[in-house]
Amino acid sequence: MEAPMAEDEIKRQVGSIVSRAKEALSEVREAVVRTSQIGKLKIDVALLRREQEKAFARLGAKVFEMVEDGELSLPEPLDPLVQAVRHLARQIAEEEAELAEVEGA
């Protein structure tokens, strides 16, 4: 009679082990899915931020163009930014002229 009880105990233990393994696999699966979702969302946010930066750059370029053409005047606190852009434009022109000289030589 002891054999069937031992067999029942083995079945119960195996069933318990299988149940715990299923739970562990389910937790791992959930963690993988969550990590994948987080990764995808981080990439999506980064791409949207990059697109936003490009839109800001286009907006700034258009505003600067309108200021230079006299179509728009900006509040005085923005003057340093306009001056910085003008200064950089002059530096770029100087460097491009020097590059043209060196390439032509």
CSV table of C-alpha atoms in Angstrom, one decimal:
chain,number,residue,atom,x,y,z
A,1,MET,CA,0.0,0.0,0.0
A,2,GLU,CA,2.9,2.3,0.5
A,3,ALA,CA,3.8,2.4,-3.2
A,4,PRO,CA,0.6,4.2,-4.3
A,5,MET,CA,1.1,6.8,-1.6
A,6,ALA,CA,4.6,7.4,-2.7
A,7,GLU,CA,3.4,7.6,-6.2
A,8,ASP,CA,0.8,10.1,-5.3
A,9,GLU,CA,3.4,12.2,-3.4
A,10,ILE,CA,5.7,12.2,-6.4
A,11,LYS,CA,2.8,13.3,-8.7
A,12,ARG,CA,1.9,16.1,-6.2
A,13,GLN,CA,5.5,17.3,-6.1
A,14,VAL,CA,6.0,17.1,-9.8
A,15,GLY,CA,2.7,19.0,-10.3
A,16,SER,CA,3.9,21.6,-7.8
A,17,ILE,CA,7.2,22.0,-9.6
A,18,VAL,CA,5.4,22.2,-13.0
A,19,SER,CA,3.1,24.8,-11.6
A,20,ARG,CA,5.9,26.9,-10.2
A,21,ALA,CA,7.8,26.6,-13.5
A,22,LYS,CA,4.7,27.8,-15.4
A,23,GLU,CA,4.4,30.8,-13.1
A,24,ALA,CA,8.1,31.7,-13.5
A,25,LEU,CA,7.8,31.4,-17.3
A,26,SER,CA,4.8,33.7,-17.2
A,27,GLU,CA,6.6,36.2,-15.1
A,28,VAL,CA,9.6,36.1,-17.5
A,29,ARG,CA,7.3,36.5,-20.5
A,30,GLU,CA,5.6,39.5,-18.9
A,31,ALA,CA,9.0,41.1,-18.1
A,32,VAL,CA,10.2,40.6,-21.7
A,33,VAL,CA,7.0,42.1,-23.1
A,34,ARG,CA,7.2,45.1,-20.7
A,35,THR,CA,10.9,45.6,-21.4
A,36,SER,CA,10.2,45.5,-25.2
A,37,GLN,CA,7.3,48.0,-24.8
A,38,ILE,CA,9.5,50.4,-22.7
A,39,GLY,CA,12.3,50.1,-25.3
A,40,LYS,CA,9.9,50.9,-28.2
A,41,LEU,CA,8.4,53.8,-26.4
A,42,LYS,CA,11.8,55.3,-25.6
A,43,ILE,CA,12.7,55.1,-29.3
A,44,ASP,CA,9.4,56.6,-30.3
A,45,VAL,CA,9.9,59.5,-27.8
A,46,ALA,CA,13.5,60.0,-29.1
A,47,LEU,CA,12.3,60.1,-32.7
A,48,LEU,CA,9.5,62.6,-31.8
A,49,ARG,CA,12.0,64.8,-30.0
A,50,ARG,CA,14.3,64.8,-33.0
A,51,GLU,CA,11.4,65.8,-35.3
A,52,GLN,CA,10.5,68.5,-32.8
A,53,GLU,CA,14.1,69.8,-32.9
A,54,LYS,CA,14.0,69.9,-36.7
A,55,ALA,CA,10.7,71.8,-36.6
A,56,PHE,CA,12.1,74.3,-34.1
A,57,ALA,CA,15.2,74.8,-36.4
A,58,ARG,CA,12.9,75.4,-39.4
A,59,LEU,CA,10.8,77.8,-37.3
A,60,GLY,CA,13.9,79.6,-36.1
A,61,ALA,CA,15.4,79.9,-39.6
A,62,LYS,CA,12.1,81.3,-40.9
A,63,VAL,CA,11.8,83.8,-38.1
A,64,PHE,CA,15.5,84.9,-38.7
A,65,GLU,CA,14.8,85.2,-42.4
A,66,MET,CA,11.8,87.4,-41.7
A,67,VAL,CA,13.8,89.6,-39.2
A,68,GLU,CA,16.6,90.0,-41.8
A,69,ASP,CA,14.1,91.0,-44.4
A,70,GLY,CA,12.5,93.5,-42.1
A,71,GLU,CA,9.2,91.6,-42.1
A,72,LEU,CA,9.3,90.9,-38.4
A,73,SER,CA,10.7,92.6,-35.3
A,74,LEU,CA,11.5,90.6,-32.2
A,75,PRO,CA,11.4,91.7,-28.6
A,76,GLU,CA,14.6,93.2,-27.2
A,77,PRO,CA,15.5,90.1,-25.0
A,78,LEU,CA,15.9,88.1,-28.3
A,79,ASP,CA,18.5,90.5,-29.7
A,80,PRO,CA,21.5,88.5,-28.4
A,81,LEU,CA,20.2,85.4,-30.1
A,82,VAL,CA,19.8,87.2,-33.4
A,83,GLN,CA,23.2,88.7,-33.1
A,84,ALA,CA,24.7,85.2,-32.4
A,85,VAL,CA,23.1,83.9,-35.5
A,86,ARG,CA,24.4,86.8,-37.6
A,87,HIS,CA,27.9,86.3,-36.1
A,88,LEU,CA,27.8,82.6,-37.0
A,89,ALA,CA,26.6,83.4,-40.5
A,90,ARG,CA,29.6,85.8,-40.9
A,91,GLN,CA,32.0,83.1,-39.6
A,92,ILE,CA,30.6,80.5,-42.0
A,93,ALA,CA,31.0,82.9,-44.9
A,94,GLU,CA,34.6,83.6,-43.9
A,95,GLU,CA,35.4,79.9,-43.6
A,96,GLU,CA,33.7,79.1,-46.9
A,97,ALA,CA,35.7,81.9,-48.6
A,98,GLU,CA,39.0,80.5,-47.2
A,99,LEU,CA,38.0,77.0,-48.2
A,100,ALA,CA,37.3,78.2,-51.7
A,101,GLU,CA,40.8,79.8,-51.8
A,102,VAL,CA,42.5,76.7,-50.6
A,103,GLU,CA,40.6,74.5,-53.0
A,104,GLY,CA,41.3,76.8,-55.9
A,105,ALA,CA,45.1,77.0,-55.1
